[in-house]
């Protein structure tokens, strides 16, 4: 395009700017040191302080003197003018050591050549991202520790109660049911943490196969039948015949998490609606419940790790289900939309690309 340099020329221009500065600096130092050495020699000869410096009397001595004085003055000038440039490099080196030691609050102030400013800007951006990652990591560790601590404490407490001989058979069975329930909660939490860790370290899915999406959704409904019956929930299904190319195991986890979420927040004896349609570009799965719904604030955070909007149902989940759903869809190049009204229910719409094998 007119007015724009080719990429190679721009690269050459950026690289040569620092070189030009160094060349000009060296030339200036040589020029100034030579002029100063000549001026000093002129004064010494004029006032007969060192008359032997006259070239016609002693060329060797005068030449040696000029070299020594030029080197001395050049060294002083190089130290003075180069100190600022080297100081910027030292600041960057010190900041890098601080980051390596775990200090992510380090920032380098602006000023200097264009190249140094570019390095400084990139360094500050890198440190900011590292600080954000460290914050997320610490939050994740703290949340996992908290989620594990609660059921473990519950299991320990009820196990100690079971040692009492004064318990009735009903009390003993209640305590055993609680221990079983908390153990299952720990199992789900461990599985979800391991799965999320694996997915977050996965950049690209290789194992993709073609399969019937409607059949997979029917199998998921059958798999979740015990939970559906426990709350007397009905499932209204309308599934078109749709085949897609995707990772079958990961999508199965996605539907299980979405359906578990719908069951968890549905009212007793209500209806869950599952729809599957397709366009030329997407397979569209819609899952609706008639549950408690969400307000706008909750909808903004439902995909955050360990977020649980309804604290009264915290023991039924661990806040990782929808985080897993989001990550799976990112890997499958899909997307999810949420429409919810507080007290009336929630609809999740999942769109998956129709990739042909």
mmCIF file of C-alpha atoms in Angstrom:
data_model
loop_
_atom_site.group_PDB
_atom_site.id
_atom_site.type_symbol
_atom_site.label_atom_id
_atom_site.label_comp_id
_atom_site.label_asym_id
_atom_site.label_seq_id
_atom_site.Cartn_x
_atom_site.Cartn_y
_atom_site.Cartn_z
ATOM 1 C CA UNK A 1 0.000 0.000 0.000
ATOM 2 C CA UNK A 2 1.113 3.555 -0.718
ATOM 3 C CA UNK A 3 2.797 5.309 2.169
ATOM 4 C CA UNK A 4 3.722 2.089 3.960
ATOM 5 C CA UNK A 5 7.125 0.422 3.959
ATOM 6 C CA UNK A 6 7.398 -3.322 3.297
ATOM 7 C CA UNK A 7 7.673 -5.486 6.425
ATOM 8 C CA UNK A 8 11.376 -6.251 5.827
ATOM 9 C CA UNK A 9 12.185 -2.554 5.449
ATOM 10 C CA UNK A 10 10.245 -1.733 8.645
ATOM 11 C CA UNK A 11 12.163 -4.433 10.484
ATOM 12 C CA UNK A 12 15.462 -3.058 9.107
ATOM 13 C CA UNK A 13 14.447 0.477 10.085
ATOM 14 C CA UNK A 14 13.628 -0.584 13.665
ATOM 15 C CA UNK A 15 16.869 -2.521 14.018
ATOM 16 C CA UNK A 16 19.110 0.162 12.535
ATOM 17 C CA UNK A 17 17.872 2.956 14.805
ATOM 18 C CA UNK A 18 19.726 1.673 17.871
ATOM 19 C CA UNK A 19 22.825 0.963 15.762
ATOM 20 C CA UNK A 20 22.706 4.534 14.409
ATOM 21 C CA UNK A 21 22.542 5.905 17.946
ATOM 22 C CA UNK A 22 25.585 3.869 18.978
ATOM 23 C CA UNK A 23 27.562 4.891 15.892
ATOM 24 C CA UNK A 24 26.744 8.575 16.436
ATOM 25 C CA UNK A 25 27.689 8.258 20.106
ATOM 26 C CA UNK A 26 31.071 6.670 19.302
ATOM 27 C CA UNK A 27 31.790 9.254 16.584
ATOM 28 C CA UNK A 28 30.846 12.116 18.908
ATOM 29 C CA UNK A 29 33.062 10.758 21.680
ATOM 30 C CA UNK A 30 36.037 10.399 19.289
ATOM 31 C CA UNK A 31 35.503 13.875 17.853
ATOM 32 C CA UNK A 32 35.084 15.595 21.208
ATOM 33 C CA UNK A 33 38.018 13.757 22.791
ATOM 34 C CA UNK A 34 40.288 14.652 19.845
ATOM 35 C CA UNK A 35 39.265 18.304 19.963
ATOM 36 C CA UNK A 36 39.757 18.485 23.719
ATOM 37 C CA UNK A 37 43.138 16.749 23.484
ATOM 38 C CA UNK A 38 44.237 19.226 20.807
ATOM 39 C CA UNK A 39 42.974 22.185 22.805
ATOM 40 C CA UNK A 40 44.781 21.030 25.951
ATOM 41 C CA UNK A 41 47.990 20.501 23.955
ATOM 42 C CA UNK A 42 47.683 23.968 22.442
ATOM 43 C CA UNK A 43 47.382 25.542 25.888
ATOM 44 C CA UNK A 44 50.337 23.554 27.242
ATOM 45 C CA UNK A 45 52.539 24.588 24.302
ATOM 46 C CA UNK A 46 51.387 28.223 24.267
ATOM 47 C CA UNK A 47 52.195 28.777 27.925
ATOM 48 C CA UNK A 48 55.461 26.794 27.702
ATOM 49 C CA UNK A 49 54.235 24.264 30.214
ATOM 50 C CA UNK A 50 55.183 21.331 27.976
ATOM 51 C CA UNK A 51 57.066 22.837 24.995
ATOM 52 C CA UNK A 52 58.398 19.421 23.941
ATOM 53 C CA UNK A 53 54.924 18.597 22.585
ATOM 54 C CA UNK A 54 55.638 20.590 19.427
ATOM 55 C CA UNK A 55 55.537 18.135 16.576
ATOM 56 C CA UNK A 56 58.655 19.468 14.853
ATOM 57 C CA UNK A 57 60.729 18.767 17.973
ATOM 58 C CA UNK A 58 59.411 15.340 19.031
ATOM 59 C CA UNK A 59 56.809 13.638 16.849
ATOM 60 C CA UNK A 60 56.874 10.380 18.858
ATOM 61 C CA UNK A 61 56.326 12.061 22.214
ATOM 62 C CA UNK A 62 53.609 14.349 20.881
ATOM 63 C CA UNK A 63 51.806 11.461 19.179
ATOM 64 C CA UNK A 64 51.954 9.295 22.305
ATOM 65 C CA UNK A 65 50.720 12.179 24.381
ATOM 66 C CA UNK A 66 47.795 12.830 22.036
ATOM 67 C CA UNK A 67 46.814 9.161 22.130
ATOM 68 C CA UNK A 68 46.961 8.992 25.936
ATOM 69 C CA UNK A 69 44.993 12.202 26.406
ATOM 70 C CA UNK A 70 42.411 11.163 23.770
ATOM 71 C CA UNK A 71 41.936 7.776 25.436
ATOM 72 C CA UNK A 72 41.599 9.367 28.842
ATOM 73 C CA UNK A 73 39.092 11.972 27.706
ATOM 74 C CA UNK A 74 37.226 9.405 25.542
ATOM 75 C CA UNK A 75 36.931 7.031 28.498
ATOM 76 C CA UNK A 76 35.511 9.792 30.702
ATOM 77 C CA UNK A 77 33.024 10.820 28.003
ATOM 78 C CA UNK A 78 32.033 7.217 27.267
ATOM 79 C CA UNK A 79 31.495 6.624 30.967
ATOM 80 C CA UNK A 80 29.382 9.762 31.239
ATOM 81 C CA UNK A 81 27.210 9.287 28.130
ATOM 82 C CA UNK A 82 27.113 5.487 28.202
ATOM 83 C CA UNK A 83 26.233 5.329 31.867
ATOM 84 C CA UNK A 84 22.624 6.283 31.198
ATOM 85 C CA UNK A 85 22.178 3.624 28.542
ATOM 86 C CA UNK A 86 23.827 0.949 30.703
ATOM 87 C CA UNK A 87 21.792 2.063 33.713
ATOM 88 C CA UNK A 88 18.600 1.231 31.793
ATOM 89 C CA UNK A 89 19.943 -2.237 31.009
ATOM 90 C CA UNK A 90 20.863 -2.720 34.675
ATOM 91 C CA UNK A 91 17.366 -1.660 35.777
ATOM 92 C CA UNK A 92 15.907 -4.273 33.434
ATOM 93 C CA UNK A 93 18.299 -6.937 34.735
ATOM 94 C CA UNK A 94 17.455 -6.102 38.378
ATOM 95 C CA UNK A 95 13.720 -6.176 37.607
ATOM 96 C CA UNK A 96 14.099 -9.565 35.897
ATOM 97 C CA UNK A 97 15.857 -10.959 38.981
ATOM 98 C CA UNK A 98 13.053 -9.630 41.188
ATOM 99 C CA UNK A 99 10.409 -11.334 39.031
ATOM 100 C CA UNK A 100 12.398 -14.586 39.093
ATOM 101 C CA UNK A 101 12.329 -14.346 42.899
ATOM 102 C CA UNK A 102 8.525 -14.126 42.845
ATOM 103 C CA UNK A 103 7.948 -10.369 43.047
ATOM 104 C CA UNK A 104 5.277 -9.533 40.434
ATOM 105 C CA UNK A 105 4.803 -5.929 41.597
ATOM 106 C CA UNK A 106 7.939 -4.762 39.779
ATOM 107 C CA UNK A 107 7.451 -2.149 37.063
ATOM 108 C CA UNK A 108 10.048 -0.256 34.984
ATOM 109 C CA UNK A 109 9.452 3.426 34.352
ATOM 110 C CA UNK A 110 9.488 4.886 30.850
ATOM 111 C CA UNK A 111 12.192 6.942 29.155
ATOM 112 C CA UNK A 112 15.105 6.153 26.870
ATOM 113 C CA UNK A 113 15.531 4.975 23.303
ATOM 114 C CA UNK A 114 12.667 3.509 21.300
ATOM 115 C CA UNK A 115 14.100 0.005 21.623
ATOM 116 C CA UNK A 116 14.511 0.291 25.393
ATOM 117 C CA UNK A 117 10.959 1.645 25.682
ATOM 118 C CA UNK A 118 9.691 -1.312 23.650
ATOM 119 C CA UNK A 119 11.520 -3.777 25.897
ATOM 120 C CA UNK A 120 10.237 -1.938 28.978
ATOM 121 C CA UNK A 121 6.641 -1.987 27.752
ATOM 122 C CA UNK A 122 6.828 -5.706 26.902
ATOM 123 C CA UNK A 123 8.399 -6.458 30.290
ATOM 124 C CA UNK A 124 5.684 -4.582 32.199
ATOM 125 C CA UNK A 125 2.947 -6.355 30.208
ATOM 126 C CA UNK A 126 4.579 -9.726 30.895
ATOM 127 C CA UNK A 127 4.824 -9.062 34.632
ATOM 128 C CA UNK A 128 1.185 -7.974 34.757
ATOM 129 C CA UNK A 129 0.078 -11.200 33.060
ATOM 130 C CA UNK A 130 2.262 -13.259 35.402
ATOM 131 C CA UNK A 131 0.712 -11.471 38.391
ATOM 132 C CA UNK A 132 -2.791 -12.242 37.090
ATOM 133 C CA UNK A 133 -1.872 -15.896 36.544
ATOM 134 C CA UNK A 134 -0.379 -16.124 40.034
ATOM 135 C CA UNK A 135 -3.542 -14.605 41.522
ATOM 136 C CA UNK A 136 -5.712 -17.120 39.668
ATOM 137 C CA UNK A 137 -3.433 -19.957 40.778
ATOM 138 C CA UNK A 138 -3.590 -18.930 44.426
ATOM 139 C CA UNK A 139 -7.358 -18.501 44.252
ATOM 140 C CA UNK A 140 -7.670 -21.935 42.681
ATOM 141 C CA UNK A 141 -5.492 -23.564 45.351
ATOM 142 C CA UNK A 142 -7.394 -21.816 48.150
ATOM 143 C CA UNK A 143 -10.764 -22.784 46.693
ATOM 144 C CA UNK A 144 -9.738 -26.414 46.183
ATOM 145 C CA UNK A 145 -8.398 -26.562 49.749
ATOM 146 C CA UNK A 146 -11.647 -25.109 51.081
ATOM 147 C CA UNK A 147 -13.817 -27.459 49.013
ATOM 148 C CA UNK A 148 -11.855 -30.488 50.232
ATOM 149 C CA UNK A 149 -11.739 -29.319 53.840
ATOM 150 C CA UNK A 150 -15.520 -29.101 54.296
ATOM 151 C CA UNK A 151 -16.514 -32.681 53.359
ATOM 152 C CA UNK A 152 -13.433 -34.142 55.068
ATOM 153 C CA UNK A 153 -14.371 -32.370 58.311
ATOM 154 C CA UNK A 154 -17.937 -33.623 57.949
ATOM 155 C CA UNK A 155 -16.814 -37.212 57.377
ATOM 156 C CA UNK A 156 -14.465 -37.067 60.359
ATOM 157 C CA UNK A 157 -17.157 -35.624 62.629
ATOM 158 C CA UNK A 158 -19.842 -38.184 61.784
ATOM 159 C CA UNK A 159 -17.327 -41.069 61.862
ATOM 160 C CA UNK A 160 -16.488 -40.111 65.464
ATOM 161 C CA UNK A 161 -20.171 -40.038 66.355
ATOM 162 C CA UNK A 162 -20.563 -43.564 64.982
ATOM 163 C CA UNK A 163 -18.160 -44.795 67.680
ATOM 164 C CA UNK A 164 -20.749 -44.029 70.353
ATOM 165 C CA UNK A 165 -22.664 -47.052 71.562
ATOM 166 C CA UNK A 166 -25.707 -44.974 72.527
ATOM 167 C CA UNK A 167 -26.761 -44.300 68.909
ATOM 168 C CA UNK A 168 -30.036 -45.675 67.637
ATOM 169 C CA UNK A 169 -30.209 -47.626 64.382
ATOM 170 C CA UNK A 170 -31.900 -44.648 62.678
ATOM 171 C CA UNK A 171 -29.182 -42.244 63.797
ATOM 172 C CA UNK A 172 -26.464 -44.661 62.685
ATOM 173 C CA UNK A 173 -28.037 -44.973 59.225
ATOM 174 C CA UNK A 174 -28.377 -41.172 58.921
ATOM 175 C CA UNK A 175 -24.718 -40.658 59.780
ATOM 176 C CA UNK A 176 -23.654 -43.355 57.314
ATOM 177 C CA UNK A 177 -25.745 -41.723 54.573
ATOM 178 C CA UNK A 178 -24.046 -38.383 55.273
ATOM 179 C CA UNK A 179 -20.589 -39.985 55.133
ATOM 180 C CA UNK A 180 -21.468 -41.695 51.837
ATOM 181 C CA UNK A 181 -22.826 -38.450 50.410
ATOM 182 C CA UNK A 182 -19.742 -36.454 51.427
ATOM 183 C CA UNK A 183 -17.456 -39.174 50.043
ATOM 184 C CA UNK A 184 -19.269 -38.981 46.703
ATOM 185 C CA UNK A 185 -18.886 -35.208 46.795
ATOM 186 C CA UNK A 186 -15.124 -35.590 47.288
ATOM 187 C CA UNK A 187 -14.996 -38.045 44.390
ATOM 188 C CA UNK A 188 -16.822 -35.612 42.094
ATOM 189 C CA UNK A 189 -14.594 -32.747 43.186
ATOM 190 C CA UNK A 190 -11.418 -34.748 42.582
ATOM 191 C CA UNK A 191 -12.633 -35.870 39.161
ATOM 192 C CA UNK A 192 -13.615 -32.352 38.120
ATOM 193 C CA UNK A 193 -10.339 -30.812 39.324
ATOM 194 C CA UNK A 194 -8.301 -33.421 37.438
ATOM 195 C CA UNK A 195 -10.437 -33.040 34.314
ATOM 196 C CA UNK A 196 -10.233 -29.242 34.406
ATOM 197 C CA UNK A 197 -6.465 -29.387 34.885
ATOM 198 C CA UNK A 198 -6.147 -31.702 31.892
ATOM 199 C CA UNK A 199 -8.374 -29.516 29.715
ATOM 200 C CA UNK A 200 -6.586 -26.295 30.664
ATOM 201 C CA UNK A 201 -3.296 -27.850 29.564
ATOM 202 C CA UNK A 202 -4.796 -28.979 26.273
ATOM 203 C CA UNK A 203 -4.432 -26.591 23.345
ATOM 204 C CA UNK A 204 -5.841 -28.677 20.522
ATOM 205 C CA UNK A 205 -8.100 -31.720 20.330
ATOM 206 C CA UNK A 206 -6.755 -34.494 18.119
ATOM 207 C CA UNK A 207 -9.154 -37.375 18.803
ATOM 208 C CA UNK A 208 -12.266 -36.309 16.903
ATOM 209 C CA UNK A 209 -14.763 -38.778 15.485
ATOM 210 C CA UNK A 210 -18.098 -38.558 13.727
ATOM 211 C CA UNK A 211 -21.076 -39.601 15.855
ATOM 212 C CA UNK A 212 -24.792 -39.017 16.307
ATOM 213 C CA UNK A 213 -25.292 -36.134 18.698
ATOM 214 C CA UNK A 214 -28.974 -36.958 19.287
ATOM 215 C CA UNK A 215 -28.058 -40.494 20.381
ATOM 216 C CA UNK A 216 -25.464 -39.136 22.796
ATOM 217 C CA UNK A 217 -28.037 -36.815 24.346
ATOM 218 C CA UNK A 218 -30.492 -39.706 24.803
ATOM 219 C CA UNK A 219 -27.807 -41.760 26.544
ATOM 220 C CA UNK A 220 -27.101 -38.828 28.864
ATOM 221 C CA UNK A 221 -30.795 -38.632 29.845
ATOM 222 C CA UNK A 222 -30.796 -42.373 30.639
ATOM 223 C CA UNK A 223 -27.599 -42.000 32.642
ATOM 224 C CA UNK A 224 -29.139 -39.209 34.747
ATOM 225 C CA UNK A 225 -32.459 -41.028 35.278
ATOM 226 C CA UNK A 226 -31.891 -41.778 39.000
ATOM 227 C CA UNK A 227 -31.393 -38.056 39.741
ATOM 228 C CA UNK A 228 -34.427 -37.157 37.631
ATOM 229 C CA UNK A 229 -36.631 -39.650 39.455
ATOM 230 C CA UNK A 230 -35.388 -38.475 42.846
ATOM 231 C CA UNK A 231 -36.911 -35.017 42.205
ATOM 232 C CA UNK A 232 -39.863 -36.341 40.146
ATOM 233 C CA UNK A 233 -38.689 -34.393 37.101
ATOM 234 C CA UNK A 234 -40.077 -34.889 33.612
ATOM 235 C CA UNK A 235 -37.952 -34.503 30.486
ATOM 236 C CA UNK A 236 -39.530 -33.112 27.320
ATOM 237 C CA UNK A 237 -37.293 -34.148 24.409
ATOM 238 C CA UNK A 238 -37.278 -33.042 20.774
ATOM 239 C CA UNK A 239 -34.122 -34.171 19.019
ATOM 240 C CA UNK A 240 -33.423 -33.927 15.319
ATOM 241 C CA UNK A 241 -31.043 -36.436 13.742
ATOM 242 C CA UNK A 242 -27.679 -34.654 13.775
ATOM 243 C CA UNK A 243 -24.166 -36.021 13.191
ATOM 244 C CA UNK A 244 -21.113 -34.013 14.157
ATOM 245 C CA UNK A 245 -17.338 -34.458 14.270
ATOM 246 C CA UNK A 246 -16.007 -33.817 17.778
ATOM 247 C CA UNK A 247 -14.426 -35.434 20.815
ATOM 248 C CA UNK A 248 -17.210 -37.737 21.980
ATOM 249 C CA UNK A 249 -15.923 -38.237 25.526
ATOM 250 C CA UNK A 250 -15.525 -34.514 26.208
ATOM 251 C CA UNK A 251 -18.979 -33.680 24.873
ATOM 252 C CA UNK A 252 -20.437 -36.411 27.073
ATOM 253 C CA UNK A 253 -18.906 -34.643 30.116
ATOM 254 C CA UNK A 254 -20.383 -31.375 28.840
ATOM 255 C CA UNK A 255 -23.971 -32.723 28.654
ATOM 256 C CA UNK A 256 -23.661 -34.456 32.040
ATOM 257 C CA UNK A 257 -22.576 -31.209 33.690
ATOM 258 C CA UNK A 258 -25.304 -29.140 32.032
ATOM 259 C CA UNK A 259 -28.044 -31.659 32.851
ATOM 260 C CA UNK A 260 -26.779 -32.071 36.423
ATOM 261 C CA UNK A 261 -26.936 -28.308 36.785
ATOM 262 C CA UNK A 262 -30.510 -28.227 35.448
ATOM 263 C CA UNK A 263 -31.586 -30.998 37.845
ATOM 264 C CA UNK A 264 -29.859 -29.313 40.781
ATOM 265 C CA UNK A 265 -31.735 -26.031 40.382
ATOM 266 C CA UNK A 266 -35.105 -27.388 39.192
ATOM 267 C CA UNK A 267 -38.142 -27.353 41.450
ATOM 268 C CA UNK A 268 -39.686 -30.664 42.464
ATOM 269 C CA UNK A 269 -41.984 -32.251 39.831
ATOM 270 C CA UNK A 270 -41.119 -29.616 37.197
ATOM 271 C CA UNK A 271 -40.101 -30.146 33.571
ATOM 272 C CA UNK A 272 -36.731 -30.025 31.819
ATOM 273 C CA UNK A 273 -36.831 -29.405 28.070
ATOM 274 C CA UNK A 274 -34.110 -30.621 25.723
ATOM 275 C CA UNK A 275 -34.047 -29.566 22.067
ATOM 276 C CA UNK A 276 -31.616 -30.377 19.245
ATOM 277 C CA UNK A 277 -31.722 -28.613 15.887
ATOM 278 C CA UNK A 278 -29.152 -27.768 13.247
ATOM 279 C CA UNK A 279 -28.285 -25.231 10.582
ATOM 280 C CA UNK A 280 -25.740 -25.433 7.791
ATOM 281 C CA UNK A 281 -23.058 -24.176 10.171
ATOM 282 C CA UNK A 282 -24.056 -25.232 13.696
ATOM 283 C CA UNK A 283 -25.666 -27.951 15.770
ATOM 284 C CA UNK A 284 -27.841 -26.206 18.386
ATOM 285 C CA UNK A 285 -28.676 -27.819 21.730
ATOM 286 C CA UNK A 286 -31.112 -26.019 24.044
ATOM 287 C CA UNK A 287 -31.577 -27.147 27.664
ATOM 288 C CA UNK A 288 -34.258 -25.395 29.754
ATOM 289 C CA UNK A 289 -35.417 -25.888 33.326
ATOM 290 C CA UNK A 290 -38.231 -24.436 35.434
ATOM 291 C CA UNK A 291 -36.020 -23.784 38.426
ATOM 292 C CA UNK A 292 -34.883 -20.927 40.592
ATOM 293 C CA UNK A 293 -33.222 -18.992 37.757
ATOM 294 C CA UNK A 294 -30.507 -16.355 38.082
ATOM 295 C CA UNK A 295 -30.206 -12.598 38.265
ATOM 296 C CA UNK A 296 -27.828 -10.614 36.039
ATOM 297 C CA UNK A 297 -25.032 -10.612 38.620
ATOM 298 C CA UNK A 298 -25.065 -14.391 38.914
ATOM 299 C CA UNK A 299 -25.120 -14.833 35.149
ATOM 300 C CA UNK A 300 -21.883 -12.851 34.844
ATOM 301 C CA UNK A 301 -20.016 -15.248 37.139
ATOM 302 C CA UNK A 302 -21.494 -18.698 36.493
ATOM 303 C CA UNK A 303 -18.485 -19.801 34.429
ATOM 304 C CA UNK A 304 -15.965 -18.729 37.091
ATOM 305 C CA UNK A 305 -14.163 -21.463 38.992
ATOM 306 C CA UNK A 306 -15.891 -22.497 42.232
ATOM 307 C CA UNK A 307 -18.599 -19.862 41.857
ATOM 308 C CA UNK A 308 -21.884 -20.970 43.435
ATOM 309 C CA UNK A 309 -24.640 -18.404 43.265
ATOM 310 C CA UNK A 310 -27.102 -20.348 45.426
ATOM 311 C CA UNK A 311 -25.239 -21.050 48.682
ATOM 312 C CA UNK A 312 -28.106 -23.218 49.950
ATOM 313 C CA UNK A 313 -27.189 -25.825 47.322
ATOM 314 C CA UNK A 314 -23.427 -25.593 47.789
ATOM 315 C CA UNK A 315 -23.226 -29.158 49.127
ATOM 316 C CA UNK A 316 -24.736 -30.506 45.883
ATOM 317 C CA UNK A 317 -21.871 -29.300 43.683
ATOM 318 C CA UNK A 318 -18.411 -27.772 43.655
ATOM 319 C CA UNK A 319 -18.670 -24.823 41.270
ATOM 320 C CA UNK A 320 -16.590 -26.426 38.516
ATOM 321 C CA UNK A 321 -19.286 -27.882 36.261
ATOM 322 C CA UNK A 322 -19.934 -24.810 34.120
ATOM 323 C CA UNK A 323 -16.220 -23.950 34.097
ATOM 324 C CA UNK A 324 -15.631 -27.368 32.503
ATOM 325 C CA UNK A 325 -18.457 -26.725 30.034
ATOM 326 C CA UNK A 326 -16.909 -23.431 28.944
ATOM 327 C CA UNK A 327 -13.426 -24.937 28.516
ATOM 328 C CA UNK A 328 -14.738 -27.896 26.487
ATOM 329 C CA UNK A 329 -16.586 -25.525 24.172
ATOM 330 C CA UNK A 330 -13.456 -23.416 23.746
ATOM 331 C CA UNK A 331 -11.555 -26.510 22.629
ATOM 332 C CA UNK A 332 -14.398 -27.519 20.293
ATOM 333 C CA UNK A 333 -14.696 -23.977 18.855
ATOM 334 C CA UNK A 334 -18.264 -23.851 20.149
ATOM 335 C CA UNK A 335 -20.078 -21.278 22.237
ATOM 336 C CA UNK A 336 -22.771 -21.095 24.885
ATOM 337 C CA UNK A 337 -25.566 -18.606 25.542
ATOM 338 C CA UNK A 338 -27.508 -18.164 28.785
ATOM 339 C CA UNK A 339 -31.029 -16.805 29.242
ATOM 340 C CA UNK A 340 -32.357 -16.828 32.784
ATOM 341 C CA UNK A 341 -35.066 -15.166 34.851
ATOM 342 C CA UNK A 342 -34.987 -15.258 38.625
ATOM 343 C CA UNK A 343 -37.710 -17.581 39.919
ATOM 344 C CA UNK A 344 -38.730 -18.819 36.454
ATOM 345 C CA UNK A 345 -35.861 -20.924 35.158
ATOM 346 C CA UNK A 346 -32.787 -20.981 32.941
ATOM 347 C CA UNK A 347 -32.029 -21.889 29.342
ATOM 348 C CA UNK A 348 -28.556 -22.838 28.122
ATOM 349 C CA UNK A 349 -28.043 -22.830 24.362
ATOM 350 C CA UNK A 350 -24.959 -24.631 23.064
ATOM 351 C CA UNK A 351 -23.781 -24.112 19.491
ATOM 352 C CA UNK A 352 -21.286 -26.571 18.001
ATOM 353 C CA UNK A 353 -19.729 -26.173 14.546
ATOM 354 C CA UNK A 354 -20.866 -28.673 11.902
ATOM 355 C CA UNK A 355 -17.429 -29.895 10.840
ATOM 356 C CA UNK A 356 -17.435 -32.568 8.171
ATOM 357 C CA UNK A 357 -14.942 -35.371 8.439
#
